[in-house]
Structure formats: structure tokens, C-alpha cells
């Protein structure tokens, strides 16, 4: 298995170079270093000397890909692309275009992101599974039909609506939770209740439908029929027989997103004022801060690759028939 | 099985502890929807506000935006400040003993009179008050040998200090003239990227030379000094700056080229606040920047407040500076201030509050809700909540009954800024200022004809473009049509029939202005006048008289769809009144800026907010030497307007103090502006701010943001009203729980039925029960 993991990690390197190249090309097609400097320095009393100094301080005064002024050694290495990309592979994110340490910012902001994403993920998964199992228990009944209609309705409603409705009722009308914001420590709990509830409700429709399909497939198998024939109670059939076997395909969709939880949610963090990595990325895009955008895209790619590898490994753990080679 | 039980027990323990946390004494003492930590305002007077964008720069050499000013203007003290209550805006000493003493000399250094043509230099001598001390800060902490306590040889030595709070020892020291001089050197140093370096270098003697010397020194250090490569620290003190001199412990001078009366306003801005060399050195130590421990993030000043928390992910907190010098609330203001209670705190020591907490608030709805709940003391009015907050009637603008009942008050202020719809005067169709093709001789007559055609076209558009409708439809009436670049409140602004643009408006003396006793208002000229002008310009009914082709004009804009598209449809209709086709060319902001810089835009929308309250700061928007194209994009004259007479008058006017003579020159300049119509229209925005009833002394100040020290808060009233406004409503939750329980009963019954169901298998049945 170790050889497999090493091989997968080596495969990741060209993927990451490609992602980085693509991000770099796209960003510089929209922004020149001069424009980035102007955006950071502001329009009022723009000083050409300040623009040059800003570029020099951040290494944007070099050519993008090829430095004709250099000999063979510096032809490719003394360029913006090389400067900004190679360091990423040792997780040296450098400084944002505002001049702040990106690594420090990521360290600070990943905790609020996790504080929202982790409970939403865990509770959402549990709720969806339990709800899907109950729907399976009453399959082909009026309850099943009603539940599926409800799921479709829940899926059809925009996430922003849940946010507004939740904020309006829970925070504004009933004064039960703060409408938005974030505080560190245990105070964070009060601010997380509403976003987590909304995150869970928002995911019920699609989650339940998917898991119901998977569980129904299991429910029609011979070993389940045998258990029932032996007189095993329905709840035991569901939770002891169907659930463990139904979890295998669920793993594929679940494990891959676990590492990405660090990256936060753009929507929830933005509307609830939670200072996580999702809002960090959004702010950077709005401020045209290429250094931050590039770092976050790179980090997201790494986490996705790690997620895929973890998925493969988890297969071997839950299904002894699968072997990595 | 045993491990499962352990997990269940652990989870139960966590749940109980969380519940206990939620029901702790602190928590019970406040409403459960409070966004603030418990006990934050129990022992001190706290002002609660919010910010939507984290401040980019808190270094006084770099910070320029008002969003940043609301924080650092409370921390840093420039030599001058604005009187809080008096209008028109008045500069008074801040850290100075008196207003700067200005002397004038000729090229040889001999004293000359203010209006002497031989005047070559102006020297400002500034004397600061003794005894002013800096806030407590680790940069001033000393060891037993009276040396700086925190000095690190390398990044490893400083590695234990992750944030400024890790520096447990602090110190302070007296403000001296050298600190002001050091800050001027920082501004002059191109490495500090000060946005005003270019402007001040035009006036302060030796600034460019200083910049060159320092830049050269930095280059050398970069090549030879490993510590410099790591920290970027260069001691600016030894470098000579010819125009800025320390005259004594409390006195320094600034020497300007020629005469620049507006320089006094720069002395009232944060850029010229003091920064000690000691502080600069403290922040330039190995490893500090990697942990964001920099001056740009952690300001150090002598002002009424100090920044004790700068976590823009959560909150920015300003705490009263314990070393703040004796400063008193003003005892005089303008007429009406006493009646509005603005002199009730006269003579009291400032600041009136202990702490200001600004929380991150990106969305307008939560911000508005928290204001209504009493968790923020003040709020602007977003377009989402405008109808809920304000009612516009025939008597003017008034608060809604709901807000009045809550004791909330409204203050309206005209923002000292001008937003305009401009023409690019270099465009051959709308400007006519463009130069002849290279190699071709200029034909003055043809050029004059082209200019005249373009001028009439501009006038026609100016009449058709109804700024009043735009303000009413898109800005909820929060603004007024600009008759000139100068906004109300600035010397040179003219009300009444004399102030209107006579080429676009007529004065109707019979109209009574809403909410005012004054009679008469400007009325836009009939559209037929515009059509006639358009025909004279060679475009009858919006078609080229020679070719018959429709006239198509292009508006370049950095905005895209959404709310902007509604405005764009409205804009197209304005031009349609004349039969002109308006083509809107949307692009991203960078492309838009490129077009403006290269003179390729035709029509555009732009704006300018005042640096200081002087007509020069607005009339220079049309000074030819400030043209965007000729300055490569750094100029403020976005229209590239060029008029020799206007330039001559501007150069004369800018050197004069406010006087009837200056006013006469301004009138002449405005007459040129009205006649030439470089802008189709303009507007001055109104700012609406709401105050909760426990807030006092919130008189709007259009120029200065250093007003926090005057604000007062009645904490008891706030506490009481907050409780009243935030009673939790639990019944919906109980109702939901009840409904769930009721729904579970038939579910349970169905489950039981299914469990107890007898399965009868007939001999003919092929399948089993699922």
C-alpha cells in the first residue's frame, strides 16, 4: 500500500504544477503587475514611482515566464512564475499583495472554517443517514412519497433562502441566536448554532435521496431478506445489517470532502460573518490579491488529492476484497 | 460494546459541560442573541460599531482611505486638527502650542512679503507642546541598562513572540519634534509606498533628493547586508532632508518651494503624524513581518485611543490611551449646537468613552438587525432598509414611526465629494480637443468649429441627462444635483440663482423647496432647447446631418449586470430623449482604468472626495496639468479638460486665502466650466446616519474622522433598552417540537403494525414479502 501512496503522491506533482500554471495564466490574463499595484496602492494621487517600488518589493518586476535578460541559469528561474510557484511546493505561501504573511492568515482562519464545517458535516451526515433509513423502512408508503417530495422541495430552494429565512426567524423575530458574527473560544458556540442548522437542513434533500437509493439497493438483497425471515426486528435490520453495508458507497462521497473542510464555505462564512478560509478566498478574489488566490487554489488542490487518496485507503479498510496495487 | 458505552458517556459529559457553559453567570446576564462577549461593557463605557472591509493599511505613511482613518485617526495625532463643531471647517492646533508660523524668503534666503513676486520658499515652523506621551507599547520598553528591552539578533530569537500581546513589558516616552521629522522621512522614502509622496515632493524642498539618496542606500544594503535582506530595516535618521529640520526638542520646520497655502491641510492629516525611529526599528526585526507584527498592522501613537486588538477576522478594539494628554471638549460651536445638546459636555476631559469595539460585519441585513437590537450604537441606512427607516414626504425626509418610537435619531450630512458623468475632452466627437494627426498642419478654424460642435453636443446632453431623476430612482433621494464641482460647505459653493449652471438650468422663483422655507429652485431647461443645440451641433434628431447615420456614443463603465443594469437602461433612455444611441461598454475595472489612462473612453462616470475643505481640491479636477492622459494616469482631471484661461485663473486662485477676490476668481472659473460642460452632470451625496438614543455628540464632520473622542454613550440606558428589545421568543420552538411529536405517533403506530404484521404465504405466491 505504501508504494501505491508514494506513487499517487508523485502523480500529484504534475497535477499541482498544471493547476498552478493554469491559475497563474488566468490571473495574469486579467491583471498585469501594474494593475495589481494600482489596485493595492489606490487611485488617489497615484505615484508611478510607488508602483515600481511595490512591484520590486513583491517580485512582480520580473518577466512572467521567460527572462531574456538572464543567461541560461536565470532564463526560466528568474521569473515571476518560478518565484511564486516553486515555494508553494514546500508550503511557503509568502506574503499577500497587501504585505501580510499568508501562512499566518491561513493558520488563524482555518479554525473558524473547521468550527462551522466539521459539525455541519458530521451532524448532516448522521441526520441524512438516519432520515434515509427511516424512509427506507417505510418504503413504498405514503410517508416515503411525502419524504421524497419534501426532499425535492428542499433541494430546489436556494441556499441563500435558508440563510435569510434562518436569520429572519431565529435571530430577528425570536431573538434566540446572534444573527451573525464570530467570537473565539466557547463563545463561538452561540454563533455556530444557526449556520450549522442551516447547513444541515440545506443538505437534507440531496443527502437523503442519495442515501435512500443506496440503502434501498441493500434492502433488497438476500442477506436482508434472510434476516427478516429469521424474525429480526426491522430497526435491527436497518441499523445492524443494511447500514454497515450501505456505508461503503457513502464513503466515496464522504471521505473525499473531509480534507476540503479546511477550506470553508464561501456562502455560509460570507453571510454569517465567519472569518474562515472561505471568506478569505472571496475577499482575495475581490481585492485581486493574486498571492492569496494562488495559495488557496494550490492548497485546495492538495487537499482534494489527499481526499482522493484517503478514499482509496478507506476502501481497503471497509471492504477486504479491495486491494491497492 | 464497552468502548461504545465509553463513547456515549464522553459525549454526554461534553453535552452537559456545553450546557453549563451556556448557562454560566456571565451568559445569563446578557441576552442570548448578543454578538458581544459577556461583561465586555460592565465596567467601562464602550462604543459598539462595525466594519465591512478589513483595513488594508494602518501605517500613517500609507493609509489613505476613510475606512482606515476611522481607526488610526483616533491613535495618531498630526500637528493640526479640525474643530469638532465649528463650520466652515476650521483647523486648530492638535499637538502644537499654536498654529504654524509661516515665513517667506526669496531664492537667496532673504525674508520677503507674502505677495512678493520674488518669493521662492515658505518655511513652516511648528512648536509642539511638551509633556505629550506615547501610548504604552513594547517598542518603548527598556531593560536595566536603559536600552530597548526587545531587540533580536535573528528570527530564532524572536520566534517565541507570535503576536504583539506576547510582549509583556511596555513603556512610553515623550513626543519630540524628531518624531515628526522622522515620519516625513518615511513618507519621502519610496520603499514605504506613501500615496502622497508624489504630491508632497512637488512642494517640500529636497524630498526627491532624499528619496534618491535613500533608495541608493537601500540598494547597497540589499547587496551587502544579510540582516537588511531579512528585515528591510534602514535607519532614516542619519540621512539629511534639506527641507525638514529639527530646530529643538519641541520644534521643527518644513520648507516649501514657493507658496502653497493648502499645506496647512496636510498638517491636519494622518500622514504627517509622528512615528518615532524606535518604533520603526522595533517592527523591522528579524521574523516579525512573518508573523504580521508590523507597523502597518499595529499602530503606535499619542492619540486618545490605542489599538489593543487588531483581529479583523473578529474585532478591532480601541482602548483609551492612559497617557493621553489633557484635551477638553470644545465650549463653542456654530449656532444651533447648544440647542442640539452638543455643548452639554463642554470642558470635559476627552475621550468621553473608555473603549470602542468594531466587529466584522460584511452583510447589510445583519448589520441593520443588530442596530435595531441595540448591539450597534450607530448605523448608516442601506438601500435594503431605507423604506423601513425613512419616509419621504412633502415636508422632507423623516424617520419612520417605528424608529421614532425606539428613540432613534437621524442626522443628514452632505458628503464633501462630487460624483460626475464626464466627457473625455480628447474624444473627437464629444470633446473636440484632440490634436491634429501627426504630420498634418493644424487648421485653427476647423479646430474651432469642431470644438463648438462638440460643446453644443455636450450642452444638449447635459440638459437631457436628468440627475434629479437618477437621485430619486436609484439613490432614494439621498443626494443633490451638482451645479459645479464644489460641494456645499466648501468656500466657493454658491446657492441660489447665482450658483446654477445657466446653460442647463433656469431659476424658477415660484418653487418652494421641500422641507425648507426658502423659495425658488433650479429647473432643467426644456428638452426642445437640447434638441435645438443638438441640431446646431450637426446632429438633428440624433443623426449626423452629413451622412444621416445615427449618432452612437459610448459609455465606458467598470460595472457589469445586476443592479447596475437597471441604471444602464435608465441611462440609455436619457440619451434616447435626443435620439442618440448610447452604447454601454462594460469592462473589468483594470480595463476601464486603462481606457481612461490612454484617453480611449468617451463617456464615463467618476468621483472625487475631498482631501481637505478647499475649493482648490475640487477645481483642480479640471486643471489641464492634471489630465489623466498627459500624466500617464496619475492625474485627477479624468476629462482631460484643457482651457488656458481656466488654468490661468486656477494658478492664481490656489495661492490665495479665502477672500472676496478669491471668490471672484472661482466664479470666473465656474463660468468657464458651465460654458464648456466637461461634465454632463454631477451630484453631491447625502449621508444618512442613525443613532440609538443612548449616543450623544455625533455631529457629522465631512472632513475629519478623528471624532471618536467627542462621542458619549449612556451605558445604563443601552443596557435597559437592549433587554427590552431582545426578549427571546421560545414558543415557536416548543410548537415545532410538539408537531414533530404528533407526527411521530402515526409513524410509531405504522412501525408497530409492520412489526406485528402476519405474513400469509399462499401456495401460489412466487415472491416473498419485502
Tab-separated table of N, CA and C in Angstrom, chain B residues 361-471:
chain	number	residue	atom	x	y	z
B	361	UNK	N	-18.543	42.987	9.944
B	361	UNK	CA	-19.938	42.856	9.514
B	361	UNK	C	-19.999	43.092	8.018
B	362	UNK	N	-20.073	42.019	7.262
B	362	UNK	CA	-19.974	42.172	5.809
B	362	UNK	C	-21.326	42.403	5.140
B	363	UNK	N	-22.357	41.866	5.741
B	363	UNK	CA	-23.669	41.934	5.089
B	363	UNK	C	-24.526	43.022	5.725
B	364	UNK	N	-25.359	43.638	4.902
B	364	UNK	CA	-26.122	44.788	5.394
B	364	UNK	C	-27.285	44.376	6.303
B	365	UNK	N	-27.898	43.218	6.031
B	365	UNK	CA	-29.075	42.829	6.829
B	365	UNK	C	-28.690	42.532	8.290
B	366	UNK	N	-27.656	41.719	8.539
B	366	UNK	CA	-27.260	41.533	9.945
B	366	UNK	C	-26.857	42.841	10.629
B	367	UNK	N	-26.209	43.713	9.887
B	367	UNK	CA	-25.795	44.995	10.458
B	367	UNK	C	-27.017	45.804	10.908
B	368	UNK	N	-27.994	45.848	10.050
B	368	UNK	CA	-29.217	46.603	10.351
B	368	UNK	C	-29.962	45.972	11.521
B	369	UNK	N	-30.035	44.636	11.517
B	369	UNK	CA	-30.740	43.938	12.608
B	369	UNK	C	-30.057	44.205	13.944
B	370	UNK	N	-28.739	44.131	13.953
B	370	UNK	CA	-28.028	44.351	15.222
B	370	UNK	C	-28.178	45.784	15.704
B	371	UNK	N	-28.276	46.715	14.776
B	371	UNK	CA	-28.500	48.104	15.184
B	371	UNK	C	-29.870	48.224	15.853
B	372	UNK	N	-30.869	47.613	15.228
B	372	UNK	CA	-32.221	47.686	15.810
B	372	UNK	C	-32.275	46.959	17.149
B	373	UNK	N	-31.497	45.897	17.278
B	373	UNK	CA	-31.479	45.155	18.546
B	373	UNK	C	-30.691	45.904	19.626
B	374	UNK	N	-29.964	46.936	19.199
B	374	UNK	CA	-29.195	47.732	20.160
B	374	UNK	C	-27.771	47.261	20.338
B	375	UNK	N	-27.327	46.337	19.494
B	375	UNK	CA	-25.961	45.837	19.647
B	375	UNK	C	-24.936	46.703	18.914
B	376	UNK	N	-25.390	47.527	18.013
B	376	UNK	CA	-24.533	48.565	17.447
B	376	UNK	C	-25.157	49.908	17.795
B	377	UNK	N	-24.311	50.864	18.097
B	377	UNK	CA	-24.821	52.153	18.557
B	377	UNK	C	-25.250	53.062	17.420
B	378	UNK	N	-24.597	52.917	16.277
B	378	UNK	CA	-24.901	53.787	15.140
B	378	UNK	C	-24.993	52.937	13.877
B	379	UNK	N	-25.669	53.465	12.860
B	379	UNK	CA	-25.773	52.727	11.605
B	379	UNK	C	-26.050	53.684	10.453
B	380	UNK	N	-25.549	53.342	9.304
B	380	UNK	CA	-25.969	54.010	8.089
B	380	UNK	C	-27.280	53.375	7.641
B	381	UNK	N	-27.800	53.809	6.508
B	381	UNK	CA	-29.045	53.192	6.015
B	381	UNK	C	-28.760	52.609	4.638
B	382	UNK	N	-28.822	51.293	4.541
B	382	UNK	CA	-28.630	50.638	3.251
B	382	UNK	C	-29.896	50.727	2.429
B	383	UNK	N	-29.783	50.446	1.137
B	383	UNK	CA	-30.971	50.532	0.280
B	383	UNK	C	-32.006	49.484	0.686
B	384	UNK	N	-31.535	48.333	1.274
B	384	UNK	CA	-32.467	47.274	1.701
B	384	UNK	C	-33.401	47.763	2.798
B	385	UNK	N	-32.872	48.611	3.678
B	385	UNK	CA	-33.655	49.007	4.853
B	385	UNK	C	-34.143	50.444	4.770
B	386	UNK	N	-33.950	51.089	3.625
B	386	UNK	CA	-34.283	52.509	3.532
B	386	UNK	C	-35.763	52.767	3.819
B	387	UNK	N	-36.625	51.977	3.182
B	387	UNK	CA	-38.065	52.206	3.353
B	387	UNK	C	-38.516	51.953	4.781
B	388	UNK	N	-37.828	51.035	5.446
B	388	UNK	CA	-38.189	50.740	6.833
B	388	UNK	C	-37.737	51.871	7.768
B	389	UNK	N	-36.670	52.563	7.355
B	389	UNK	CA	-36.081	53.548	8.260
B	389	UNK	C	-36.593	54.959	8.025
B	390	UNK	N	-36.812	55.289	6.778
B	390	UNK	CA	-37.057	56.692	6.462
B	390	UNK	C	-38.308	56.818	5.605
B	391	UNK	N	-39.081	57.854	5.876
B	391	UNK	CA	-40.216	58.133	5.000
B	391	UNK	C	-39.981	59.487	4.335
B	392	UNK	N	-40.187	59.519	3.042
B	392	UNK	CA	-40.017	60.769	2.302
B	392	UNK	C	-41.397	61.317	2.017
B	393	UNK	N	-41.648	62.523	2.510
B	393	UNK	CA	-42.977	63.135	2.317
B	393	UNK	C	-42.805	64.543	1.763
B	394	UNK	N	-43.916	65.234	1.635
B	394	UNK	CA	-43.849	66.585	1.078
B	394	UNK	C	-43.095	67.531	2.006
B	395	UNK	N	-43.022	67.176	3.283
B	395	UNK	CA	-42.298	68.041	4.222
B	395	UNK	C	-40.819	67.685	4.315
B	396	UNK	N	-40.397	66.715	3.545
B	396	UNK	CA	-38.977	66.345	3.543
B	396	UNK	C	-38.766	64.929	4.022
B	397	UNK	N	-37.564	64.688	4.500
B	397	UNK	CA	-37.183	63.343	4.936
B	397	UNK	C	-37.405	63.215	6.429
B	398	UNK	N	-38.023	62.103	6.834
B	398	UNK	CA	-38.283	61.922	8.259
B	398	UNK	C	-38.110	60.451	8.608
B	399	UNK	N	-37.867	60.221	9.890
B	399	UNK	CA	-37.743	58.831	10.348
B	399	UNK	C	-39.103	58.140	10.331
B	400	UNK	N	-39.079	56.836	10.170
B	400	UNK	CA	-40.329	56.091	10.218
B	400	UNK	C	-40.852	56.086	11.656
B	401	UNK	N	-42.171	55.965	11.836
B	401	UNK	CA	-42.736	55.980	13.193
B	401	UNK	C	-42.129	54.906	14.093
B	402	UNK	N	-41.836	53.726	13.509
B	402	UNK	CA	-41.272	52.625	14.303
B	402	UNK	C	-39.934	53.029	14.927
B	403	UNK	N	-39.095	53.669	14.117
B	403	UNK	CA	-37.781	54.075	14.617
B	403	UNK	C	-37.887	55.240	15.591
B	404	UNK	N	-38.845	56.128	15.311
B	404	UNK	CA	-39.043	57.262	16.228
B	404	UNK	C	-39.429	56.743	17.604
B	405	UNK	N	-40.299	55.734	17.598
B	405	UNK	CA	-40.751	55.147	18.858
B	405	UNK	C	-39.594	54.536	19.637
B	406	UNK	N	-38.608	54.048	18.901
B	406	UNK	CA	-37.440	53.448	19.558
B	406	UNK	C	-36.446	54.511	20.035
B	407	UNK	N	-36.750	55.780	19.749
B	407	UNK	CA	-35.873	56.867	20.207
B	407	UNK	C	-34.676	57.098	19.303
B	408	UNK	N	-34.691	56.473	18.143
B	408	UNK	CA	-33.559	56.601	17.217
B	408	UNK	C	-33.618	57.968	16.532
B	409	UNK	N	-32.469	58.578	16.326
B	409	UNK	CA	-32.434	59.884	15.660
B	409	UNK	C	-31.645	59.790	14.358
B	410	UNK	N	-31.950	60.726	13.482
B	410	UNK	CA	-31.344	60.721	12.141
B	410	UNK	C	-30.527	61.988	11.955
B	411	UNK	N	-29.307	61.827	11.440
B	411	UNK	CA	-28.550	63.022	11.050
B	411	UNK	C	-28.194	62.908	9.571
B	412	UNK	N	-28.387	64.022	8.866
B	412	UNK	CA	-28.133	64.055	7.420
B	412	UNK	C	-27.005	65.033	7.157
B	413	UNK	N	-26.098	64.620	6.307
B	413	UNK	CA	-24.955	65.478	6.006
B	413	UNK	C	-24.647	65.387	4.519
B	414	UNK	N	-24.280	66.509	3.924
B	414	UNK	CA	-23.834	66.475	2.531
B	414	UNK	C	-22.359	66.062	2.542
B	415	UNK	N	-22.065	64.991	1.870
B	415	UNK	CA	-20.690	64.482	1.840
B	415	UNK	C	-19.843	65.432	0.990
B	416	UNK	N	-18.707	65.871	1.481
B	416	UNK	CA	-17.872	66.760	0.669
B	416	UNK	C	-17.183	65.985	-0.462
B	417	UNK	N	-17.988	65.620	-1.422
B	417	UNK	CA	-17.489	64.831	-2.557
B	417	UNK	C	-18.350	65.163	-3.768
B	418	UNK	N	-17.824	64.916	-4.941
B	418	UNK	CA	-18.565	65.172	-6.176
B	418	UNK	C	-18.452	63.956	-7.083
B	419	UNK	N	-19.586	63.459	-7.519
B	419	UNK	CA	-19.617	62.327	-8.456
B	419	UNK	C	-20.186	62.852	-9.768
B	420	UNK	N	-19.566	62.501	-10.856
B	420	UNK	CA	-19.990	63.133	-12.105
B	420	UNK	C	-19.998	62.191	-13.298
B	421	UNK	N	-20.750	62.638	-14.306
B	421	UNK	CA	-20.840	61.931	-15.582
B	421	UNK	C	-20.027	62.773	-16.561
B	422	UNK	N	-18.861	62.292	-16.944
B	422	UNK	CA	-17.926	63.139	-17.670
B	422	UNK	C	-17.780	62.797	-19.137
B	423	UNK	N	-17.279	63.787	-19.871
B	423	UNK	CA	-16.910	63.586	-21.272
B	423	UNK	C	-15.384	63.544	-21.347
B	424	UNK	N	-14.868	62.697	-22.212
B	424	UNK	CA	-13.432	62.751	-22.475
B	424	UNK	C	-13.204	63.839	-23.511
B	425	UNK	N	-12.573	64.924	-23.092
B	425	UNK	CA	-12.427	66.073	-23.985
B	425	UNK	C	-11.445	65.797	-25.122
B	426	UNK	N	-10.717	64.707	-25.043
B	426	UNK	CA	-9.814	64.356	-26.147
B	426	UNK	C	-10.543	63.564	-27.236
B	427	UNK	N	-11.775	63.211	-26.962
B	427	UNK	CA	-12.540	62.464	-27.958
B	427	UNK	C	-13.008	63.420	-29.067
B	428	UNK	N	-12.839	63.050	-30.332
B	428	UNK	CA	-13.174	63.991	-31.412
B	428	UNK	C	-14.666	64.338	-31.470
B	429	UNK	N	-15.539	63.450	-31.038
B	429	UNK	CA	-16.978	63.718	-31.155
B	429	UNK	C	-17.479	64.569	-29.982
B	430	UNK	N	-17.223	64.122	-28.756
B	430	UNK	CA	-17.790	64.840	-27.619
B	430	UNK	C	-16.832	65.884	-27.031
B	431	UNK	N	-15.537	65.785	-27.359
B	431	UNK	CA	-14.566	66.701	-26.754
B	431	UNK	C	-14.093	67.777	-27.700
B	432	UNK	N	-13.622	67.344	-28.872
B	432	UNK	CA	-13.128	68.290	-29.869
B	432	UNK	C	-11.801	68.906	-29.488
B	433	UNK	N	-11.172	68.397	-28.415
B	433	UNK	CA	-9.881	68.951	-28.009
B	433	UNK	C	-8.711	68.239	-28.660
B	434	UNK	N	-9.027	67.142	-29.394
B	434	UNK	CA	-7.940	66.288	-29.880
B	434	UNK	C	-7.048	67.046	-30.847
B	435	UNK	N	-5.782	66.683	-30.830
B	435	UNK	CA	-4.800	67.367	-31.661
B	435	UNK	C	-4.863	66.836	-33.087
B	436	UNK	N	-4.396	67.631	-34.108
B	436	UNK	CA	-4.398	67.130	-35.481
B	436	UNK	C	-3.469	65.945	-35.637
B	437	UNK	N	-3.736	65.154	-36.677
B	437	UNK	CA	-2.895	63.976	-36.936
B	437	UNK	C	-1.444	64.407	-37.123
B	438	UNK	N	-0.531	63.552	-36.752
B	438	UNK	CA	0.884	63.872	-36.883
B	438	UNK	C	1.227	64.142	-38.351
B	439	UNK	N	2.007	65.164	-38.583
B	439	UNK	CA	2.441	65.481	-39.941
B	439	UNK	C	1.476	66.383	-40.681
B	440	UNK	N	0.260	66.539	-40.166
B	440	UNK	CA	-0.698	67.401	-40.856
B	440	UNK	C	-0.732	68.766	-40.165
B	441	UNK	N	-0.787	69.831	-40.941
B	441	UNK	CA	-0.817	71.154	-40.314
B	441	UNK	C	-2.155	71.388	-39.609
B	442	UNK	N	-2.072	72.064	-38.477
B	442	UNK	CA	-3.295	72.349	-37.732
B	442	UNK	C	-4.103	73.432	-38.448
B	443	UNK	N	-5.385	73.243	-38.547
B	443	UNK	CA	-6.256	74.249	-39.150
B	443	UNK	C	-7.072	74.865	-38.013
B	444	UNK	N	-6.684	76.063	-37.552
B	444	UNK	CA	-7.330	76.638	-36.370
B	444	UNK	C	-8.836	76.805	-36.554
B	445	UNK	N	-9.241	77.177	-37.757
B	445	UNK	CA	-10.664	77.410	-37.976
B	445	UNK	C	-11.458	76.102	-37.842
B	446	UNK	N	-10.916	75.061	-38.500
B	446	UNK	CA	-11.580	73.748	-38.436
B	446	UNK	C	-11.615	73.241	-37.005
B	447	UNK	N	-10.518	73.476	-36.294
B	447	UNK	CA	-10.468	73.034	-34.888
B	447	UNK	C	-11.519	73.757	-34.062
B	448	UNK	N	-11.637	75.044	-34.290
B	448	UNK	CA	-12.604	75.828	-33.529
B	448	UNK	C	-14.025	75.359	-33.821
B	449	UNK	N	-14.275	75.050	-35.100
B	449	UNK	CA	-15.605	74.555	-35.479
B	449	UNK	C	-15.902	73.219	-34.787
B	450	UNK	N	-14.888	72.368	-34.790
B	450	UNK	CA	-15.063	71.053	-34.151
B	450	UNK	C	-15.334	71.214	-32.657
B	451	UNK	N	-14.613	72.129	-32.043
B	451	UNK	CA	-14.808	72.394	-30.605
B	451	UNK	C	-16.231	72.896	-30.343
B	452	UNK	N	-16.675	73.794	-31.192
B	452	UNK	CA	-18.001	74.385	-30.991
B	452	UNK	C	-19.107	73.340	-31.167
B	453	UNK	N	-18.929	72.489	-32.168
B	453	UNK	CA	-19.918	71.414	-32.388
B	453	UNK	C	-19.969	70.507	-31.160
B	454	UNK	N	-18.794	70.143	-30.705
B	454	UNK	CA	-18.734	69.236	-29.556
B	454	UNK	C	-19.324	69.893	-28.311
B	455	UNK	N	-19.053	71.194	-28.162
B	455	UNK	CA	-19.563	71.887	-26.970
B	455	UNK	C	-21.097	71.881	-26.963
B	456	UNK	N	-21.687	72.148	-28.140
B	456	UNK	CA	-23.144	72.168	-28.214
B	456	UNK	C	-23.735	70.775	-27.977
B	457	UNK	N	-23.019	69.785	-28.485
B	457	UNK	CA	-23.465	68.405	-28.235
B	457	UNK	C	-23.448	68.122	-26.729
B	458	UNK	N	-22.385	68.552	-26.061
B	458	UNK	CA	-22.272	68.313	-24.617
B	458	UNK	C	-23.385	69.047	-23.858
B	459	UNK	N	-23.626	70.270	-24.282
B	459	UNK	CA	-24.689	71.037	-23.604
B	459	UNK	C	-26.042	70.359	-23.776
B	460	UNK	N	-26.278	69.877	-24.986
B	460	UNK	CA	-27.564	69.205	-25.242
B	460	UNK	C	-27.709	67.980	-24.336
B	461	UNK	N	-26.638	67.210	-24.236
B	461	UNK	CA	-26.682	66.002	-23.382
B	461	UNK	C	-26.878	66.400	-21.917
B	462	UNK	N	-26.197	67.484	-21.515
B	462	UNK	CA	-26.295	67.925	-20.107
B	462	UNK	C	-27.742	68.290	-19.761
B	463	UNK	N	-28.459	68.860	-20.733
B	463	UNK	CA	-29.860	69.228	-20.463
B	463	UNK	C	-30.730	67.964	-20.393
B	464	UNK	N	-30.441	67.024	-21.291
B	464	UNK	CA	-31.289	65.821	-21.358
B	464	UNK	C	-31.070	64.887	-20.169
B	465	UNK	N	-29.856	64.878	-19.650
B	465	UNK	CA	-29.497	63.934	-18.571
B	465	UNK	C	-30.046	64.463	-17.246
B	466	UNK	N	-31.080	63.810	-16.738
B	466	UNK	CA	-31.739	64.311	-15.524
B	466	UNK	C	-31.149	63.653	-14.275
B	467	UNK	N	-30.238	64.358	-13.672
B	467	UNK	CA	-29.613	63.856	-12.437
B	467	UNK	C	-30.661	63.746	-11.323
B	468	UNK	N	-31.640	64.635	-11.356
B	468	UNK	CA	-32.671	64.626	-10.307
B	468	UNK	C	-33.426	63.292	-10.324
B	469	UNK	N	-33.725	62.811	-11.550
B	469	UNK	CA	-34.425	61.523	-11.658
B	469	UNK	C	-33.542	60.393	-11.134
B	470	UNK	N	-32.286	60.464	-11.473
B	470	UNK	CA	-31.368	59.397	-11.031
B	470	UNK	C	-31.307	59.349	-9.506
B	471	UNK	N	-31.201	60.517	-8.903
B	471	UNK	CA	-31.125	60.573	-7.432
B	471	UNK	C	-32.405	60.014	-6.820
